[in-house]
CSV table of C-alpha atoms in Angstrom, one decimal:
chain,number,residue,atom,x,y,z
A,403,UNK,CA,78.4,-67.0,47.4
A,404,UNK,CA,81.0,-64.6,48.2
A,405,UNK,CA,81.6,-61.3,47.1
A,406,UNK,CA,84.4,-62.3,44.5
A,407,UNK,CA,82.0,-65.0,43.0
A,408,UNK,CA,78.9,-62.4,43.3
A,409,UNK,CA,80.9,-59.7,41.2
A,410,UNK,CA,81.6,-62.2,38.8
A,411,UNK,CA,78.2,-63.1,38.3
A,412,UNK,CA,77.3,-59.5,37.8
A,413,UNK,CA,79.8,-59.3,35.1
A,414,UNK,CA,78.4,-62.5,33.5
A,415,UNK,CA,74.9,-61.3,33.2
A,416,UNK,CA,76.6,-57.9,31.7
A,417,UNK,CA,78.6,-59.9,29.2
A,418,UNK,CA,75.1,-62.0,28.1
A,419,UNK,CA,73.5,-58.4,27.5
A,420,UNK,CA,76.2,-57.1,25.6
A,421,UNK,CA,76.5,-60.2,23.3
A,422,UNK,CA,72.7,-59.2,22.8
A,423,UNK,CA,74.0,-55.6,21.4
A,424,UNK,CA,76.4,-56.8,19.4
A,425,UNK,CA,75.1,-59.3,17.9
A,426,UNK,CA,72.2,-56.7,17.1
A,427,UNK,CA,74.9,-54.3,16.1
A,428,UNK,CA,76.6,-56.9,13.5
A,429,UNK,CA,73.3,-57.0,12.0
A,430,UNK,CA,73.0,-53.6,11.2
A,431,UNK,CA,76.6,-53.8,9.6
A,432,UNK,CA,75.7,-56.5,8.0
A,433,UNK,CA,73.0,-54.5,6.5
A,434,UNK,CA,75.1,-51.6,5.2
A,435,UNK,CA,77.5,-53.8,3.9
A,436,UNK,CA,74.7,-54.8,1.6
A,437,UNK,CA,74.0,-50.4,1.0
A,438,UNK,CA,77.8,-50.0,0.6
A,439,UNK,CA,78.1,-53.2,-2.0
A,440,UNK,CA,74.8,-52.3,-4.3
A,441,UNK,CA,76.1,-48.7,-3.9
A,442,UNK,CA,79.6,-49.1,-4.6
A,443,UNK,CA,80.7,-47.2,-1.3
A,444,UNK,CA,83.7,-47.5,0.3
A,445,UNK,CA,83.9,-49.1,3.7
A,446,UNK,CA,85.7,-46.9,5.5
A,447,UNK,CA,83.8,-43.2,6.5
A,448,UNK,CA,86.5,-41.7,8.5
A,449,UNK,CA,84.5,-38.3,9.1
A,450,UNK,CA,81.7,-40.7,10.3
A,451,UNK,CA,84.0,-42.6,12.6
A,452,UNK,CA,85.6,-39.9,14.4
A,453,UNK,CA,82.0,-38.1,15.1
A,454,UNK,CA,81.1,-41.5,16.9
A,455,UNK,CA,84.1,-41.0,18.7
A,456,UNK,CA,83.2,-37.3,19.9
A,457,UNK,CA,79.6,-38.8,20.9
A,458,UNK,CA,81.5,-41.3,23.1
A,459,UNK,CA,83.8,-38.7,24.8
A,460,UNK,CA,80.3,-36.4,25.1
A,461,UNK,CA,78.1,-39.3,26.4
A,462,UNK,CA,80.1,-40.9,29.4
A,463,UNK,CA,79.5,-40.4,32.5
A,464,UNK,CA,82.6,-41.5,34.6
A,465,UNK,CA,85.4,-39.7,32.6
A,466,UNK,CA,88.1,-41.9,34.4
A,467,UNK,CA,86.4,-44.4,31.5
A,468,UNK,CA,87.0,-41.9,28.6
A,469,UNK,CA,90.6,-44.0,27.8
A,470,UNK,CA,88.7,-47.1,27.9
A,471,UNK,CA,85.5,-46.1,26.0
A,472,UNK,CA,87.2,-45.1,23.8
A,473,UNK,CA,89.6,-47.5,23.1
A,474,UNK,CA,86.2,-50.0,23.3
A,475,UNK,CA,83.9,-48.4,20.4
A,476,UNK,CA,87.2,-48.5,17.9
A,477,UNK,CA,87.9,-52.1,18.9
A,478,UNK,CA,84.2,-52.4,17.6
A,479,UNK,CA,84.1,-50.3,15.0
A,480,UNK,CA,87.3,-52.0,13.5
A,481,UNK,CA,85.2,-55.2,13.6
A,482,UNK,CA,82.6,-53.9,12.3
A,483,UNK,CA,84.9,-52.8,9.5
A,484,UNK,CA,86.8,-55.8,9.1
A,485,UNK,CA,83.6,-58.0,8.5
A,486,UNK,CA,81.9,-55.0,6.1
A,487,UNK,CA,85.3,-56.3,3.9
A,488,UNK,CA,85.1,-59.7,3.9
A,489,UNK,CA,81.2,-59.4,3.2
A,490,UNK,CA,82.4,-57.0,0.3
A,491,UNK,CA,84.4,-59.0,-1.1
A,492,UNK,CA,82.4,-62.1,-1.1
A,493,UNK,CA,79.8,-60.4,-3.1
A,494,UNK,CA,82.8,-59.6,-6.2
């Protein structure tokens, strides 16, 4: 293998471990969409949103990343938004 092909690799096997996370992460939403439907909550908690954010800029390492990271957790947390509606509305 050469080095392309092993960096690639090492980017796969990062990939399967994050599909791991998420997919343990989407259950968790999928969880408080069920608190925030019995509880009549809204799905959107911006002050809880933007502290995540704060963690994220806190918490890395390599600030060159900060951009990135950042841009990463609201690509997620829009996800997790997005399917904490359709789950909401289901249940109507």
């Amino acid at each position: 293998m050469n080095e392309l092909e092993n960096l690639r690799a090492r980017i796969d096997a990062i990939d399967k471990e994050l599909i791991t996370l998420f997919e343990k992460r989407m259950e968790t939403v999928h969880n408080i969409a069920e608190y925030k439907t019995a509880n009549n909550l809204p799905v959107l908690n911006q002050g809880r949103e933007d502290a995540i954010i704060s963690k994220v800029s806190d918490s890395i390492k390599n600030k060159e990343y900060l951009d990135s990271a950042t841009d990463f957790i609201k690509d997620i947390m829009a996800i997790s938004r997005k399917y904490q509606e359709k789950f909401i509305s289901e249940q109507k």
